CSV table of C-alpha atoms in Angstrom, one decimal:
chain,number,residue,atom,x,y,z
A,1,MET,CA,-20.8,-2.1,20.6
A,2,ALA,CA,-18.9,-2.4,17.6
A,3,LYS,CA,-16.0,-4.8,17.2
A,4,VAL,CA,-13.1,-2.8,16.3
A,5,LEU,CA,-9.4,-4.1,15.0
A,6,ILE,CA,-6.8,-1.9,15.4
A,7,VAL,CA,-3.4,-2.6,13.4
A,8,GLY,CA,-0.2,-1.2,15.3
A,9,ALA,CA,0.4,-0.6,18.9
A,10,GLY,CA,2.6,2.5,18.5
A,11,ALA,CA,1.4,6.2,19.8
A,12,ALA,CA,-1.5,6.6,17.2
A,13,GLY,CA,-2.8,3.2,17.9
A,14,LEU,CA,-2.9,3.2,21.6
A,15,MET,CA,-4.5,6.3,21.2
A,16,ALA,CA,-7.4,5.1,18.8
A,17,ALA,CA,-7.7,2.1,21.3
A,18,GLY,CA,-8.6,4.4,24.1
A,19,ALA,CA,-10.7,6.6,22.1
A,20,ALA,CA,-12.7,3.6,20.4
A,21,VAL,CA,-12.9,1.9,24.0
A,22,ARG,CA,-14.3,5.1,25.9
A,23,GLN,CA,-17.2,5.3,23.0
A,24,GLY,CA,-18.6,2.1,24.7
A,25,HIS,CA,-16.7,-0.6,21.5
A,26,GLN,CA,-14.8,-3.7,21.8
A,27,VAL,CA,-11.2,-3.2,21.0
A,28,THR,CA,-8.5,-5.2,19.9
A,29,VAL,CA,-4.9,-4.3,19.0
A,30,LEU,CA,-3.1,-6.5,16.6
A,31,GLU,CA,1.0,-5.3,16.8
A,32,HIS,CA,3.5,-7.5,14.7
A,33,MET,CA,6.2,-6.7,17.2
A,34,ASP,CA,7.4,-8.1,20.9
A,35,LYS,CA,6.5,-5.0,22.9
A,36,PRO,CA,4.2,-1.9,22.1
A,37,GLY,CA,5.3,1.8,21.3
A,38,GLN,CA,8.8,1.2,20.1
A,39,LYS,CA,9.1,4.3,18.1
A,40,ILE,CA,7.7,6.3,21.6
A,41,LEU,CA,10.5,4.8,23.2
A,42,VAL,CA,13.1,6.6,20.6
A,43,THR,CA,11.5,10.2,20.9
A,44,GLY,CA,12.5,13.0,22.5
A,45,LYS,CA,15.9,11.7,22.3
A,46,GLY,CA,14.0,8.9,24.4
A,47,ARG,CA,12.5,11.5,26.5
A,48,CYS,CA,9.6,11.5,24.6
A,49,ASN,CA,8.0,15.5,23.9
A,50,VAL,CA,4.0,14.4,24.5
A,51,THR,CA,3.1,17.9,22.9
A,52,ASN,CA,3.5,21.3,23.5
A,53,ASP,CA,1.8,23.7,26.0
A,54,CYS,CA,0.0,26.4,23.7
A,55,PRO,CA,-3.2,26.9,22.4
A,56,ALA,CA,-4.0,24.3,18.9
A,57,GLU,CA,-4.3,27.5,16.6
A,58,GLU,CA,0.0,28.4,17.6
A,59,PHE,CA,0.2,24.9,17.5
A,60,LEU,CA,-1.0,25.1,13.8
A,61,ARG,CA,1.1,28.5,13.2
A,62,HIS,CA,3.9,26.2,13.5
A,63,VAL,CA,3.0,23.2,11.1
A,64,ARG,CA,4.6,23.4,7.7
A,65,THR,CA,2.8,21.6,5.4
A,66,ASN,CA,-0.8,21.7,5.1
A,67,PRO,CA,-1.9,22.5,8.6
A,68,ARG,CA,-5.7,22.3,7.8
A,69,PHE,CA,-5.3,18.9,7.7
A,70,LEU,CA,-5.1,19.0,11.5
A,71,TYR,CA,-7.7,21.4,11.9
A,72,SER,CA,-10.1,18.7,13.3
A,73,SER,CA,-8.2,17.0,15.3
A,74,LEU,CA,-6.6,19.5,17.0
A,75,GLY,CA,-9.9,21.0,18.0
A,76,ALA,CA,-11.2,17.7,19.1
A,77,PHE,CA,-8.1,17.3,20.8
A,78,PRO,CA,-6.0,20.4,21.5
A,79,PRO,CA,-2.6,19.8,23.5
A,80,ALA,CA,-4.5,21.2,27.0
A,81,LYS,CA,-6.4,17.6,26.4
A,82,THR,CA,-3.4,16.0,25.7
A,83,MET,CA,-1.4,16.6,28.7
A,84,GLU,CA,-4.8,16.4,31.1
A,85,LEU,CA,-5.0,12.7,29.8
A,86,PHE,CA,-1.4,11.7,30.4
A,87,GLU,CA,-1.5,13.5,33.9
A,88,GLY,CA,-4.4,11.4,34.8
A,89,LEU,CA,-2.6,8.4,34.0
A,90,GLY,CA,0.0,9.4,36.6
A,91,VAL,CA,2.4,10.7,34.0
A,92,GLU,CA,3.6,13.9,35.8
A,93,LEU,CA,5.0,16.2,33.1
A,94,LYS,CA,7.2,19.4,33.0
A,95,GLU,CA,7.8,22.7,30.3
A,96,LYS,CA,11.2,22.5,28.6
A,97,PRO,CA,12.1,25.7,26.2
A,98,GLY,CA,9.9,25.9,23.6
A,99,ARG,CA,6.8,25.4,25.4
A,100,ARG,CA,7.9,21.7,24.6
A,101,VAL,CA,6.3,18.9,27.5
A,102,PHE,CA,7.9,16.1,28.6
A,103,PRO,CA,7.3,13.5,31.5
A,104,VAL,CA,9.2,14.9,34.6
A,105,SER,CA,10.7,11.6,34.8
A,106,ASP,CA,12.6,12.4,31.4
A,107,HIS,CA,11.5,8.4,30.5
A,108,SER,CA,9.7,7.4,26.9
A,109,SER,CA,8.9,4.4,28.8
A,110,ASP,CA,6.4,6.0,31.1
A,111,VAL,CA,4.3,7.2,28.6
A,112,ILE,CA,4.4,3.7,27.2
A,113,ARG,CA,3.1,2.3,30.4
A,114,ALA,CA,0.6,5.0,31.2
A,115,LEU,CA,-0.9,4.0,27.9
A,116,GLU,CA,-1.0,0.4,28.7
A,117,ARG,CA,-2.4,0.8,31.7
A,118,LEU,CA,-5.3,3.1,30.3
A,119,LEU,CA,-6.0,0.2,27.9
A,120,GLN,CA,-5.9,-2.8,30.3
A,121,ARG,CA,-8.2,-1.1,32.7
A,122,GLU,CA,-10.5,-0.8,30.1
A,123,GLY,CA,-10.3,-4.2,28.8
A,124,VAL,CA,-8.7,-3.9,25.6
A,125,LYS,CA,-6.8,-6.8,24.2
A,126,VAL,CA,-3.3,-6.1,23.0
A,127,HIS,CA,-1.8,-9.1,20.7
A,128,LEU,CA,2.0,-8.8,20.0
A,129,HIS,CA,3.5,-11.0,17.7
A,130,SER,CA,0.8,-10.6,15.2
A,131,SER,CA,1.5,-10.0,11.4
A,132,VAL,CA,-1.4,-8.8,9.6
A,133,LYS,CA,-1.4,-10.0,5.7
A,134,ARG,CA,-4.4,-8.0,4.5
A,135,VAL,CA,-7.2,-6.3,5.1
A,136,LEU,CA,-10.8,-8.1,3.8
A,137,GLU,CA,-13.3,-6.1,2.3
A,138,GLU,CA,-16.9,-6.3,1.6
A,139,ASP,CA,-18.4,-4.2,-0.9
A,140,GLY,CA,-15.8,-1.8,-0.5
A,141,GLN,CA,-15.8,-2.0,3.5
A,142,ALA,CA,-13.1,-2.9,5.9
A,143,VAL,CA,-14.7,-6.1,7.4
A,144,GLY,CA,-11.7,-8.1,9.1
A,145,LEU,CA,-8.0,-9.0,9.4
A,146,GLU,CA,-6.0,-11.4,7.6
A,147,LEU,CA,-3.4,-12.8,9.5
A,148,SER,CA,0.7,-13.8,8.1
A,149,ASP,CA,-0.7,-17.2,9.7
A,150,GLY,CA,-4.1,-17.6,7.8
A,151,LYS,CA,-6.0,-16.7,10.7
A,152,ARG,CA,-8.9,-14.5,9.8
A,153,ILE,CA,-10.7,-12.1,12.1
A,154,GLN,CA,-13.6,-10.5,11.3
A,155,ALA,CA,-15.0,-7.3,12.5
A,156,ASP,CA,-17.1,-4.3,12.2
A,157,SER,CA,-14.5,-1.6,11.9
A,158,VAL,CA,-10.8,-1.6,11.2
A,159,VAL,CA,-8.2,1.3,12.1
A,160,VAL,CA,-4.6,1.0,10.3
A,161,ALA,CA,-2.0,3.1,12.3
A,162,THR,CA,1.2,1.4,11.4
A,163,GLY,CA,3.2,4.6,11.1
A,164,GLY,CA,5.1,5.0,8.3
A,165,LEU,CA,8.5,4.0,6.7
A,166,SER,CA,11.1,6.1,8.7
A,167,TYR,CA,12.1,3.4,11.3
A,168,PRO,CA,11.6,-0.4,10.0
A,169,SER,CA,13.4,-1.5,13.6
A,170,THR,CA,10.5,-0.2,15.3
A,171,GLY,CA,8.3,-1.6,13.8
A,172,SER,CA,7.4,1.2,11.0
A,173,THR,CA,7.5,-1.1,8.0
A,174,GLY,CA,5.5,0.7,5.7
A,175,ASP,CA,2.6,-2.2,5.4
A,176,GLY,CA,-0.1,0.3,6.0
A,177,TYR,CA,0.6,1.9,2.2
A,178,ARG,CA,0.5,-1.7,0.3
A,179,TRP,CA,-2.7,-2.0,2.4
A,180,ALA,CA,-4.7,1.4,1.5
A,181,GLU,CA,-3.0,0.7,-2.2
A,182,ALA,CA,-4.8,-2.9,-2.4
A,183,THR,CA,-8.1,-1.2,-1.1
A,184,GLY,CA,-8.3,1.2,-3.2
A,185,HIS,CA,-6.7,4.4,-2.1
A,186,LYS,CA,-4.1,6.7,-4.0
A,187,VAL,CA,-0.5,6.1,-2.2
A,188,VAL,CA,1.9,9.3,-2.7
A,189,ALA,CA,5.7,7.3,-3.3
A,190,CYS,CA,7.6,8.0,-0.2
A,191,THR,CA,10.5,9.7,0.4
A,192,PRO,CA,13.0,10.0,2.5
A,193,SER,CA,12.7,12.9,5.1
A,194,LEU,CA,14.0,13.2,8.4
A,195,VAL,CA,15.3,9.6,9.5
A,196,PRO,CA,18.6,8.6,10.5
A,197,PHE,CA,21.1,6.4,8.2
A,198,VAL,CA,24.0,4.4,8.8
A,199,THR,CA,27.1,4.8,6.7
A,200,GLU,CA,31.2,3.2,7.4
A,201,ASP,CA,32.3,6.3,5.2
A,202,THR,CA,34.2,8.7,7.4
A,203,TRP,CA,32.8,11.9,5.8
A,204,CYS,CA,29.5,12.4,7.6
A,205,ALA,CA,31.7,13.2,11.4
A,206,LYS,CA,34.1,15.3,9.9
A,207,LEU,CA,31.1,17.4,8.5
């Protein structure tokens, strides 16, 4: 059994925690926000588009950039398994036009609560208000985390699931890019894409 630390309690972090604990590992999730799954809350206009009810091959045809990147993950966990997982956690699902799958309730919070139930059932510890300063390394391997308060936590594996830089108010502040670069990874410069912005100008509304 390995001790696994996961940074980020969003969709990726919560799913990673569930997968790791099912492999028999001891899992702890660290989240700097006051609640988990903040970006899940705003997906699908607050309804959470869980997946699309189609084979993985069809799903990949709609990925515009580098679909090969998703081959292995969708091969191991296709949309059908995603639906099976959430239905098994008590989230009743429905299909909308375009084969989009949503909770019957149309509430994203139901998806978050389902993931929380999964982690609680499996004994995963989720620590909120836990801000990470850096990933600790030895001989090129991640061996733990240093928190912003100076505390250090040792681990056998570290999973960084902090999201991108698209929506800072939900916790996606781009920290993962900084840690990746500090550990020797090449980071491509971020550019805006499909993100909201706020302006006092009136011309946007007139469009």
